[in-house]
Coordinates of C-alpha atoms and ligand atoms in Angstrom, one line a residue:
X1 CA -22.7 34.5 -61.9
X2 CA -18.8 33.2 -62.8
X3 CA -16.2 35.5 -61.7
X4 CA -14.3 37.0 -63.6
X5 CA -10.8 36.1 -64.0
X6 CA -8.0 38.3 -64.6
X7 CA -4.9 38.1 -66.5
X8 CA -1.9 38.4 -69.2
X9 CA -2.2 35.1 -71.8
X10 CA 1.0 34.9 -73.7
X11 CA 0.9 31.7 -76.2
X12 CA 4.3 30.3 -77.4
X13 CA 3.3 29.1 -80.7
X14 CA 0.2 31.4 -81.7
X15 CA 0.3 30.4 -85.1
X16 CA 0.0 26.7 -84.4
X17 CA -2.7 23.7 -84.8
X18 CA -2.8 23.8 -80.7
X19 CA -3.6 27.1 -80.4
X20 CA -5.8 27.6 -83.3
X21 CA -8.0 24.0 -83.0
X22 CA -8.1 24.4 -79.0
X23 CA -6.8 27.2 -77.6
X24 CA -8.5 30.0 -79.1
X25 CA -11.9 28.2 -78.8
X26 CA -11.2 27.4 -75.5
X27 CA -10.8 30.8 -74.4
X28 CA -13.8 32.2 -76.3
X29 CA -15.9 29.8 -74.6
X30 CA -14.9 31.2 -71.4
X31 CA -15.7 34.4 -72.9
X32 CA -19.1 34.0 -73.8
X33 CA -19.6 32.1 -70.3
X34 CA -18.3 35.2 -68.5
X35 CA -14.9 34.0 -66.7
X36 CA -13.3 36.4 -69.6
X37 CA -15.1 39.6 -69.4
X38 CA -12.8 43.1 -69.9
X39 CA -9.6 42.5 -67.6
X40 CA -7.8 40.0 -70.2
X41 CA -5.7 40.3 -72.5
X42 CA -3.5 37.8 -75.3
X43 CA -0.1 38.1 -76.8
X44 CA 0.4 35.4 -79.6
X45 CA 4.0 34.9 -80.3
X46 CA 5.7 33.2 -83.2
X47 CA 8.7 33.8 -85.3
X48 CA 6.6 35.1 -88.5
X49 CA 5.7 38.9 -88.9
X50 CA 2.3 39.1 -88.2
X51 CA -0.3 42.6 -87.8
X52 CA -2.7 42.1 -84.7
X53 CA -5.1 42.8 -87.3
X54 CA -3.9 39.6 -89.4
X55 CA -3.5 37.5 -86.0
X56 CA -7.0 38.9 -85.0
X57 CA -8.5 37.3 -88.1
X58 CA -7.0 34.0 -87.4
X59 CA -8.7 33.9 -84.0
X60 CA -12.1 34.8 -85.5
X61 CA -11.8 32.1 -87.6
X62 CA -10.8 29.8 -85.2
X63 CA -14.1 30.2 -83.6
X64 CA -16.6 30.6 -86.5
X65 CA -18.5 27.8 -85.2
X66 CA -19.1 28.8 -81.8
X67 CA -19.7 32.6 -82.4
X68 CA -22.4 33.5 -80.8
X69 CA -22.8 37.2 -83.3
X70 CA -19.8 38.6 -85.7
X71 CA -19.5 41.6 -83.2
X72 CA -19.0 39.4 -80.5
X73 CA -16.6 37.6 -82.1
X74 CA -14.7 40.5 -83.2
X75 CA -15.0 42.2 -79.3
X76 CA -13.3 38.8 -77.9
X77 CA -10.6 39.1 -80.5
X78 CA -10.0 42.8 -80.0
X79 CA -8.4 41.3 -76.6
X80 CA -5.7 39.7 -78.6
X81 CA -2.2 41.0 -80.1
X82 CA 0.6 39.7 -81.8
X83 CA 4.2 39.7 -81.1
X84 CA 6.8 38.2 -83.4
X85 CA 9.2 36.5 -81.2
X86 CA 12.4 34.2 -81.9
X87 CA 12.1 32.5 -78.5
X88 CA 15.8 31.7 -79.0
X89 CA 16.9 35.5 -79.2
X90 CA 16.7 36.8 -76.0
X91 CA 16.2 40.4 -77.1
X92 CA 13.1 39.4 -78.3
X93 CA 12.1 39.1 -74.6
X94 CA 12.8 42.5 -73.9
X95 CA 10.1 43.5 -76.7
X96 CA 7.7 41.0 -75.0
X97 CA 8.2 42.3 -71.2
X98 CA 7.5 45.7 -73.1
X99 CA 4.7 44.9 -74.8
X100 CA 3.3 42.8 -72.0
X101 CA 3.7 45.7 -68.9
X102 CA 1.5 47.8 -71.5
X103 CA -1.3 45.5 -71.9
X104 CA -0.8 45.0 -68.1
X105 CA -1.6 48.0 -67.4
X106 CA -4.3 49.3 -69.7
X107 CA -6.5 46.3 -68.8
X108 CA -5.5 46.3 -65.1
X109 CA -4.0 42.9 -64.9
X110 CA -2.6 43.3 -61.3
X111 CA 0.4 41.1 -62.7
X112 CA -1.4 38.4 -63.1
X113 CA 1.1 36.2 -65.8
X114 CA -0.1 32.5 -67.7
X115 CA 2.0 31.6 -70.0
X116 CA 1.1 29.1 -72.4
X117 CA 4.2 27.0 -74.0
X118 CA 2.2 25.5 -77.1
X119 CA 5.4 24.3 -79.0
X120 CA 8.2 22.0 -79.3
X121 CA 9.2 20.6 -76.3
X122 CA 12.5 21.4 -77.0
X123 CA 12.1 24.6 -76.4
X124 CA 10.6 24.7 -73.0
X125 CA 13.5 25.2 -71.0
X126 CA 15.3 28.3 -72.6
X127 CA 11.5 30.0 -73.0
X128 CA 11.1 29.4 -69.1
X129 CA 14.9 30.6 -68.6
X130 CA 14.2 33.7 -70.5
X131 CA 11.3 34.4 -68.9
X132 CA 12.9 34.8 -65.7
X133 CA 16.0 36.3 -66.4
X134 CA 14.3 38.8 -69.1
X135 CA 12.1 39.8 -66.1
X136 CA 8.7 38.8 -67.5
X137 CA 7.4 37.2 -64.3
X138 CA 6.0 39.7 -62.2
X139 CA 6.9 39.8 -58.5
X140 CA 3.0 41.2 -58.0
X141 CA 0.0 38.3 -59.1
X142 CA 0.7 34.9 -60.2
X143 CA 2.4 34.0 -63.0
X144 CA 2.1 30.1 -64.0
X145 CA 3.2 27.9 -66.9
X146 CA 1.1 25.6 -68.9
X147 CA 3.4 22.9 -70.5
X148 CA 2.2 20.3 -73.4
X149 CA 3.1 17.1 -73.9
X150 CA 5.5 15.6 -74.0
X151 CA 7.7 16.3 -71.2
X152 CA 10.6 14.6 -72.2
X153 CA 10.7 10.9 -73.9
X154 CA 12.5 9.2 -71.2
X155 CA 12.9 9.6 -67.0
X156 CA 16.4 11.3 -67.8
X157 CA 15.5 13.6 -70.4
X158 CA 12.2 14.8 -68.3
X159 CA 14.5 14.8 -65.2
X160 CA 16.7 17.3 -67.3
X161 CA 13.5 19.4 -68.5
X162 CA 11.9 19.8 -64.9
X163 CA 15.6 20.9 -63.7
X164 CA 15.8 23.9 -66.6
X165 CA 11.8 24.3 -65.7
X166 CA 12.5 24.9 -62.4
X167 CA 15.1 27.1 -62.4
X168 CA 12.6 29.4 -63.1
X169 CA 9.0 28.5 -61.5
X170 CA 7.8 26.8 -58.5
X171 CA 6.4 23.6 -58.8
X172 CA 3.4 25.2 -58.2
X173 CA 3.7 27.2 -61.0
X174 CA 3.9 24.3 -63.6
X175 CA 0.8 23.4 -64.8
X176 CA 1.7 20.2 -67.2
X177 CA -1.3 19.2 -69.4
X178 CA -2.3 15.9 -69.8
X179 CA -6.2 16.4 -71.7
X180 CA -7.5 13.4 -70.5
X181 CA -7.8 14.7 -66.8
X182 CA -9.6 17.4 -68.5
X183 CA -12.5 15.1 -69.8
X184 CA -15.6 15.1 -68.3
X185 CA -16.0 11.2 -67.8
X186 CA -11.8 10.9 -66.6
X187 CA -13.1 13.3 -64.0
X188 CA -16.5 11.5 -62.8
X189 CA -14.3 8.8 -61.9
X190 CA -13.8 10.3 -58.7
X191 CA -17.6 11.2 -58.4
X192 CA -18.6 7.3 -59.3
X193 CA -16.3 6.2 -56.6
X194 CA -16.4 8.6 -53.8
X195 CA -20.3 9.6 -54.2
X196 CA -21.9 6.3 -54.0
X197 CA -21.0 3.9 -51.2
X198 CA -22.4 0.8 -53.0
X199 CA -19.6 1.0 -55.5
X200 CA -16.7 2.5 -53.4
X201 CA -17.3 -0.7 -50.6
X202 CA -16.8 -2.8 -53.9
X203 CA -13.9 -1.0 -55.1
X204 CA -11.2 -3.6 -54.4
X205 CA -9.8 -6.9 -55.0
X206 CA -12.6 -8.8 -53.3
X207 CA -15.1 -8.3 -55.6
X208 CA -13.1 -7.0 -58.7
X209 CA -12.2 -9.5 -61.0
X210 CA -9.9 -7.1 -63.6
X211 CA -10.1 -3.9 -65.0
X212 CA -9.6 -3.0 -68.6
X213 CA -9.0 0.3 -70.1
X214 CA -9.3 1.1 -73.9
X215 CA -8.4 4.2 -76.2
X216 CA -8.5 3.2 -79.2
X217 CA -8.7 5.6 -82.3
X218 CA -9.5 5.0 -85.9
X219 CA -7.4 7.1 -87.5
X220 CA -3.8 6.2 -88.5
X221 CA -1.1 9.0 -87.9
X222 CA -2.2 11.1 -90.9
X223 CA 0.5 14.0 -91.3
X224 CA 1.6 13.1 -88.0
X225 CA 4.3 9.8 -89.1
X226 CA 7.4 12.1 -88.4
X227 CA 6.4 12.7 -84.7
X228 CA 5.2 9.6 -84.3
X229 CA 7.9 7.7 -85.7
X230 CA 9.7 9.0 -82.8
X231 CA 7.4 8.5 -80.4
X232 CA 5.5 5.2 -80.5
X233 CA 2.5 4.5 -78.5
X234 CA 4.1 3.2 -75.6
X235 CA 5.6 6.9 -74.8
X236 CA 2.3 8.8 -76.5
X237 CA -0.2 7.2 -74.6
X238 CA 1.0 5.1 -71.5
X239 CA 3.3 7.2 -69.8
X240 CA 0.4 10.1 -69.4
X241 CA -3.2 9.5 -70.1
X242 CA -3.2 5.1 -69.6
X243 CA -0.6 5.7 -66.1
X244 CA -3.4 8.9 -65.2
X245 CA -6.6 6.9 -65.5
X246 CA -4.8 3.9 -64.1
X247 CA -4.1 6.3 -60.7
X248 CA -7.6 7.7 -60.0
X249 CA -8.7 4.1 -60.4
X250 CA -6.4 3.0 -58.2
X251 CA -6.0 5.5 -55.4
X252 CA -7.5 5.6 -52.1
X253 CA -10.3 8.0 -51.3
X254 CA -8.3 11.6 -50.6
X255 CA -9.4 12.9 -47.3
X256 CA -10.8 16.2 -49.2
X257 CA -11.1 16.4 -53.1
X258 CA -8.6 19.2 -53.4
X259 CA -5.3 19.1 -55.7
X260 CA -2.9 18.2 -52.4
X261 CA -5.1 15.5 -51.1
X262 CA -6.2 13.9 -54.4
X263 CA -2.7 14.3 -55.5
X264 CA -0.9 12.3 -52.8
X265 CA -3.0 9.8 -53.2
X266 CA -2.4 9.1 -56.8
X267 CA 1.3 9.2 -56.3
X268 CA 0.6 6.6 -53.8
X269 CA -1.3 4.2 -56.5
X270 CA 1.9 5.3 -59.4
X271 CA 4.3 4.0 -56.6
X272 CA 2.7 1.0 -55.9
X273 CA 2.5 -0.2 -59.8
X274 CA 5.3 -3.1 -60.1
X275 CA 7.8 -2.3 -62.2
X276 CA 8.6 -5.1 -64.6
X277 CA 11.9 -7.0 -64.5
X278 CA 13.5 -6.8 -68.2
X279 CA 12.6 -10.5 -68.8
X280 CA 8.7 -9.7 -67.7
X281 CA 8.2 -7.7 -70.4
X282 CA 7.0 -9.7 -72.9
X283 CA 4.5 -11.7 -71.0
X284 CA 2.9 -8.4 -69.5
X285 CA 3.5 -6.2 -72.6
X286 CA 2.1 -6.6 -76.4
X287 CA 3.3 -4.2 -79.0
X288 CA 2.1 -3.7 -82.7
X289 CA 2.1 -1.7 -85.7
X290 CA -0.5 -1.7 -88.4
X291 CA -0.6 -3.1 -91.7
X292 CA -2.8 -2.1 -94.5
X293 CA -6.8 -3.2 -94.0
X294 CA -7.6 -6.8 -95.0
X295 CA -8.4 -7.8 -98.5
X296 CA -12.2 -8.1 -97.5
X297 CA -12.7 -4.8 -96.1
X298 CA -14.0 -1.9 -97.6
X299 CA -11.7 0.1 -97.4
X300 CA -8.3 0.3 -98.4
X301 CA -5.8 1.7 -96.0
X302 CA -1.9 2.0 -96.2
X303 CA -0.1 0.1 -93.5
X304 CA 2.1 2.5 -90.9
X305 CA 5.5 1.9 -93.2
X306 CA 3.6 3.3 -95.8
X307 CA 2.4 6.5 -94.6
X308 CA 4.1 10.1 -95.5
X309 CA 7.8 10.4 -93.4
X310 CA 7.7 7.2 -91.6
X311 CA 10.4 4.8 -92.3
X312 CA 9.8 1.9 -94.3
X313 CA 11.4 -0.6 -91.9
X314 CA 9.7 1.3 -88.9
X315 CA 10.3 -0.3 -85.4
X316 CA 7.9 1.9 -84.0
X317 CA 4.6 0.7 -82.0
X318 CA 1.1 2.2 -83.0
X319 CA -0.3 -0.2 -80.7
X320 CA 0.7 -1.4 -77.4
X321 CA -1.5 -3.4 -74.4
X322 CA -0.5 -4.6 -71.2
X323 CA -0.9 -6.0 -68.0
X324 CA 0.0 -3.7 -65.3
X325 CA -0.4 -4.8 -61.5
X326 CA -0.7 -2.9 -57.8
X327 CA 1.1 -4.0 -54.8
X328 CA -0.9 -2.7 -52.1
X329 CA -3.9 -3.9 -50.1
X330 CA -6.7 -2.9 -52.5
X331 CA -5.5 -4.1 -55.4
X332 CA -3.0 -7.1 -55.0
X333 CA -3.2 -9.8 -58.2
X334 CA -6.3 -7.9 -59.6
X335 CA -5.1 -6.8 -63.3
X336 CA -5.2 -3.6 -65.0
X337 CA -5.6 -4.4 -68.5
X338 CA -4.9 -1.8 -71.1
X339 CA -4.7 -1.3 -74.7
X340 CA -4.6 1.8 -76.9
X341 CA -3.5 2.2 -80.5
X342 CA -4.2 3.6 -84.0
X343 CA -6.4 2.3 -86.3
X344 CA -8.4 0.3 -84.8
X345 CA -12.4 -0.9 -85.2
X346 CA -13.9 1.9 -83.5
X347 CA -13.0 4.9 -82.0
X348 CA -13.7 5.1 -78.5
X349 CA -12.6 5.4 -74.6
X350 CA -13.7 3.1 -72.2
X351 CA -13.2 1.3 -68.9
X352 CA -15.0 -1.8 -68.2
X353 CA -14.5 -3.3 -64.9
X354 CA -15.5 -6.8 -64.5
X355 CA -16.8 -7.9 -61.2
X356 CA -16.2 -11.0 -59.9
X357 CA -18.4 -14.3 -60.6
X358 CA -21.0 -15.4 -57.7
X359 CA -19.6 -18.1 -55.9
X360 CA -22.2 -20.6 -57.2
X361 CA -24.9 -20.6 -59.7
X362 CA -28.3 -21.4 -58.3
X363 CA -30.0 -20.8 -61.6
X364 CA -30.8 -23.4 -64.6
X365 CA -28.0 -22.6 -66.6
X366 CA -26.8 -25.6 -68.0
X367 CA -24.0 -25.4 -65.6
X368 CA -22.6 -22.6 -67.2
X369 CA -21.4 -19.9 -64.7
X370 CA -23.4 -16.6 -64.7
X371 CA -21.8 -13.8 -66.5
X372 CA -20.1 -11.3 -64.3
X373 CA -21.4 -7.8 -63.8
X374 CA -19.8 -5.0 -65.4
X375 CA -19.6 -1.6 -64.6
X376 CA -18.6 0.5 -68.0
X377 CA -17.5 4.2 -68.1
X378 CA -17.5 5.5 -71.7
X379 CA -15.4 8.4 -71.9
X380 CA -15.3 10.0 -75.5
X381 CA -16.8 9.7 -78.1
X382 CA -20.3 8.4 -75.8
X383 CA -19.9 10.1 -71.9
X384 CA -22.2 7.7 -69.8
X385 CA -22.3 4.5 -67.6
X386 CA -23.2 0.9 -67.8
X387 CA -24.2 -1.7 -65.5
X388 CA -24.5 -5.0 -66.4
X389 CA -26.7 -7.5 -64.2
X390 CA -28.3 -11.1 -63.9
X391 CA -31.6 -11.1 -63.5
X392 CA -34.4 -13.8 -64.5
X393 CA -35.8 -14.0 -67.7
X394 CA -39.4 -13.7 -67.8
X395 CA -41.0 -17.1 -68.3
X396 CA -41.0 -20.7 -66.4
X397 CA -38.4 -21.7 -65.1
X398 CA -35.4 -19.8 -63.5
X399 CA -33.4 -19.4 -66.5
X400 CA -31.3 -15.7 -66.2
X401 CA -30.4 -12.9 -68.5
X402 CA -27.7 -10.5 -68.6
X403 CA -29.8 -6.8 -68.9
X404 CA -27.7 -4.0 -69.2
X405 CA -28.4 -0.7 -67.3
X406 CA -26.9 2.5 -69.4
X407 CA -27.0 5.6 -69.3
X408 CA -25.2 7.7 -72.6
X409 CA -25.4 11.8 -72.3
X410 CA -27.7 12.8 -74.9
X411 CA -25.2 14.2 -77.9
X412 CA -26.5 17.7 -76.8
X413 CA -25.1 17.8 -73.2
X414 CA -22.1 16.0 -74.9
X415 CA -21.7 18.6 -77.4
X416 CA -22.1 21.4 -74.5
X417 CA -20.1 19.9 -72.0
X418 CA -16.8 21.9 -71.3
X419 CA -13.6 20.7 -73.9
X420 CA -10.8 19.5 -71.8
X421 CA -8.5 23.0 -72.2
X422 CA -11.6 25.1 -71.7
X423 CA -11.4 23.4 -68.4
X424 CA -7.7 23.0 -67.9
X425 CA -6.8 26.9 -68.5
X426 CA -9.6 27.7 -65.7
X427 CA -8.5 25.6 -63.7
X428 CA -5.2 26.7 -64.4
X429 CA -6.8 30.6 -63.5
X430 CA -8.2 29.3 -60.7
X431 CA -4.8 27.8 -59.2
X432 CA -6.0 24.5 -59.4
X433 CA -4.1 22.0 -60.0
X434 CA -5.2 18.9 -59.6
X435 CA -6.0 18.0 -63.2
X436 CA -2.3 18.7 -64.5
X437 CA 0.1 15.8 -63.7
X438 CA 2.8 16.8 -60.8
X439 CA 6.7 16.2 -61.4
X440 CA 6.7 12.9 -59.1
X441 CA 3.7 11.4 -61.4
X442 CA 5.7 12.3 -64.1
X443 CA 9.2 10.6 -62.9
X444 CA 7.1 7.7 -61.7
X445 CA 5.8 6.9 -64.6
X446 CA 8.7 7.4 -66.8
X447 CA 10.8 5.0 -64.7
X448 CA 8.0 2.2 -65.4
X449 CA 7.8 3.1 -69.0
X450 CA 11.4 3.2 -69.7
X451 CA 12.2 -0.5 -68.1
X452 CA 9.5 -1.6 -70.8
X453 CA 10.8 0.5 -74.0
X454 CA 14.6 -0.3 -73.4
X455 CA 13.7 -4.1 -73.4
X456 CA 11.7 -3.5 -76.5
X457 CA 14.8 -1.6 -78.0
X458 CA 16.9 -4.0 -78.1
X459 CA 15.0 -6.6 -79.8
X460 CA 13.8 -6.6 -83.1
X461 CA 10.1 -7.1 -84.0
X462 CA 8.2 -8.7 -86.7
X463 CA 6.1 -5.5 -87.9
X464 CA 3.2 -5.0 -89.2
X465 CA 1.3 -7.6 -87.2
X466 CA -2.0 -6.0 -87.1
X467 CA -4.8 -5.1 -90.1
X468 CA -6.2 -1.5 -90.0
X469 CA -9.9 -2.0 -88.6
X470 CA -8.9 -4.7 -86.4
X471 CA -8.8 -3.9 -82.0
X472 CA -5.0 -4.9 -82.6
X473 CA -2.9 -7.8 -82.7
X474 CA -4.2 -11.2 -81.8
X475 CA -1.2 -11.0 -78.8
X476 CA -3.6 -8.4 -77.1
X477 CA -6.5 -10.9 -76.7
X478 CA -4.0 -13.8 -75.7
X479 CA -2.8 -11.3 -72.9
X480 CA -6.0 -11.7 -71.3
X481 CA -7.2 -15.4 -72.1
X482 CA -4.2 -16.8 -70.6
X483 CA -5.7 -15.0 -67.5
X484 CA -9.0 -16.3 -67.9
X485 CA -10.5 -13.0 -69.3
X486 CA -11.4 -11.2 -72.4
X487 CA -11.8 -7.9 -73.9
X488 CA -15.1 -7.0 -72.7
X489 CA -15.7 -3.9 -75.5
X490 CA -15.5 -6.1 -79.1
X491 CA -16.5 -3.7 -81.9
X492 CA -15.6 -5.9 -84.2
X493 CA -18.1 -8.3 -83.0
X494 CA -21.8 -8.1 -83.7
Ligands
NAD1 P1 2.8 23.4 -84.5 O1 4.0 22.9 -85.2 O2 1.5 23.5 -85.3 O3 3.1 24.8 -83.9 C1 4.3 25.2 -83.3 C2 4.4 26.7 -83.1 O4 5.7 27.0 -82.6 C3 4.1 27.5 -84.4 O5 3.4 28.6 -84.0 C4 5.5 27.9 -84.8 O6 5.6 29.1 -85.5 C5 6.2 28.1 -83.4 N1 7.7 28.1 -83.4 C6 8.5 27.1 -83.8 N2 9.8 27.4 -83.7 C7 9.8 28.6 -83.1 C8 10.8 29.5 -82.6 N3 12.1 29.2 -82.7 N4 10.4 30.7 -82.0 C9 9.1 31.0 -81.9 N5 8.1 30.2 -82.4 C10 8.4 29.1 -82.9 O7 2.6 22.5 -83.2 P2 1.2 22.1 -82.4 O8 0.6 21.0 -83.1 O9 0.5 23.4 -82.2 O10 1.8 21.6 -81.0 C11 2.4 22.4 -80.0 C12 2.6 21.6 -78.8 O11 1.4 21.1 -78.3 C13 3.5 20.4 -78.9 O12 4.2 20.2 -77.7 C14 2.6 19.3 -79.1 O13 3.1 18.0 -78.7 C15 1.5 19.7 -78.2 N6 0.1 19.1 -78.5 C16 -0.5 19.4 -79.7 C17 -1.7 18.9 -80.0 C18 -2.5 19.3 -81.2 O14 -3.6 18.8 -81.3 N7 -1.9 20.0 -82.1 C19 -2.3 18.0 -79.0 C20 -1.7 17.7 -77.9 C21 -0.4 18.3 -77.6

């Protein structure tokens, strides 16, 4: 039986993709699955002039696909109520304290506050300094903020944001998404490592040759090329999700696997990354922006410059791989290899770790050294595991075989495994934290990301240097051959 969980929602940004694609969903699921019974309630705010009747709609149809009955649907969304709200006007907070005591205290929310900040960054600190000095965190239950990305675009600008932040709520009080640590597979990580000794004793630079990490999405920007033309990979994806994985890879086994404990422990690993000198960039750092698809392929896709509000001599990276390296016992000299960018081959998330080679090859061969083992996690779209191994092919002689254990979810239990912010906002119910990324992660990872994307500022690139429906630019697989290695996961290969 799930507990029930009580409390206030208020959603900065109600009328939004986030809170329509994810958000509503999200909480109907918890609905339906009984941690959202009677004792809840939602304000949507946005500037518009909306009816809770209107705004009710919108929910419903948020979660047409996942409805289990109309009448259910239309009970969940009888929970919800819209406010218009400038969340620069500050009077508007006195309508929203109002507004929010009464819902309070009809469902019996004992004070309990989340507020969801599912908008422009930029706004984050005066809606967090309002909500403070308008009195809408309650000094009975717990009132917590859940922040999206990005929080801020540099280590000064997110030093400036968590200051504003926390003039208003504990640290313990700031939930800051990052999605991937809401993903089943991101989280089995931890359950691969610490449940099974076999792999754990092997977890190290002894008998791990490299790691390689790979998001790679199919899409280009789409509507997106005016946020993203700001952004760039190299902020988008590195300085959260890549620097996240990268920790619970890395980090020593936490004592207990609550937020404190797991927490320190991937601090630990973020501290221990080397931070590149300026003139170490470029031979630990590929960047790249995509052209339009070759002349052969079949389809035919603009290049980045091309697509809606991105400028036509863009700078900015929709690709980026690198080489990142841990100075600590476990992991000295073994490389993390990454790479993540937009329109690639495939989509897909993966990690492939590549064990190291046997010392010798006893079998007949022809000399050639046996393959290493790999251990794959496939995170999205496929949840599952891999193992490769040697073994002898049947027949005379002793000639080997690479097979290749796996193990894929079926796409039912994928389909029906928890989203990432069904997760996130009950765990974010629950107090738990450990799946939201802590202010020193975040300053850690900026201060590596910024010595990389100042360099790159000040030089000018030769962009596009990539075809859409390639894995990237032929600097990617050079980062790794120069090391001896290559991209294990090759869509584009047969
Ligand atoms: P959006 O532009 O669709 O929605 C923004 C919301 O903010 C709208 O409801 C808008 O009316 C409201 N708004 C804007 N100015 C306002 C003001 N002055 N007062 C009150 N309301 C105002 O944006 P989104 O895509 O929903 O993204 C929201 C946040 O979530 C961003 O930080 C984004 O980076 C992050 N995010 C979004 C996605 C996604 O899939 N959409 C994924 C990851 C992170």
């Amino acid at each position: 039986m799930n507990t029930e969980k009580k409390a206030l929602f208020t959603i900065f940004g109600g009328t939004g993709d986030l809170a329509k694609r994810k958000l509503y969903p999200s909480l109907y699921r918890l609905y339906k699955k009984g941690y959202l019974k009677k004792q809840f309630a939602v304000i949507g705010t946005a500037r518009r002039e909306w009816t809770d009747d209107f705004y009710r709609e919108i929910v419903i149809d948020s979660i047409r696909d996942i409805t289990d009955s109309p009448e259910h649907a239309l009970k969940f969304a009888s929970h919800f109520y819209y406010q218009s709200h400038n969340v620069t006007d500050v009077n508007h907070y006195d309508t929203l304290k109002k507004l929010s005591n009464k819902l309070d205290e009809e469902y019996q929310l004992n004070g309990n506050r989340l507020f969801y900040l599912a908008m422009s960054p930029n706004f984050f600190g005066i809606i967090s300094q309002n909500l403070k000095d308008r009195d809408l965190i309650t000094t009975c239950g717990f009132n917590r903020l859940i922040i999206e990305k990005p929080f801020g675009h540099d280590f000064e600008s997110a030093l400036k944001l968590n200051n504003q932040i926390r003039a208003s709520f504990e640290e313990n009080q700031i939930y800051r998404i990052d999605h991937y640590l809401g993903k089943e597979m991101v989280q089995n990580i931890s359950a691969v490592r610490f449940g099974n000794y076999i792999i754990e004793s092997m977890w190290n630079s002894r008998y791990i040759d490299n790691i390689q990490i790979t998001l790679s999405e199919s899409l280009g920007v789409e509507e997106r090329g005016g946020y993203y033309d700001t952004s760039g990979a190299l902020r988008d994806m590195l300085q959260n999700h890549i620097l996240q994985i990268i920790s619970l890879l890395a980090m020593e086994p936490p004592t207990r696997l609550e937020d404190k404990e797991i927490r320190t422990e991937k601090i630990k690993a973020l501290r221990a990354v080397r931070l590149f000198e300026p003139n170490e960039v470029t031979g630990h750092m590929v960047r790249g922006q995509y052209g339009p698809s070759l002349d052969d392929s079949s389809e035919n896709l603009n290049g980045y410059r091309e697509e809606i509000n991105v400028a036509p001599d863009s700078q900015t990276e929709t690709f980026v791989a690198g080489k990142i390296l841990i100075d600590n016992f476990r992991w000295m000299d073994v490389p993390f290899y990454f790479r993540t960018g937009k329109r690639l081959a495939k989509k897909g998330t993966q990690i492939d770790i590549e064990f190291k080679n046997v010392p010798l090859n006893l079998f007949d061969n022809n000399d050639e050294p046996l393959p290493a083992n790999i251990l794959t996690i496939y995170i999205q779209p496929t949840e599952g595991f891999s193992l490769e191994l040697n073994t002898k092919k049947i027949g005379l002689g002793l000639e080997t075989e690479t097979l290749k254990l796996e193990h894929k979810h079926s796409a039912e239990t994928t389909a029906n495994s928890p989203e990432a912010y069904e997760k996130l906002i009950l765990d974010c119910l629950n107090g738990d934290s450990t799946n939201f990324t802590h202010w020193d992660e975040v300053a850690t990872s900026w201060k590596f990301v910024d010595v990389i994307r100042e360099h790159w500022d000040n030089e000018t690139v030769n962009f596009p240097n990539y075809a859409s429906g390639s894995m990237g630019p032929t600097a990617s697989e050079q980062l790794l051959i120069t090391d001896g290695f290559k991209w294990h996961w090759c869509p584009n290969e047969k």
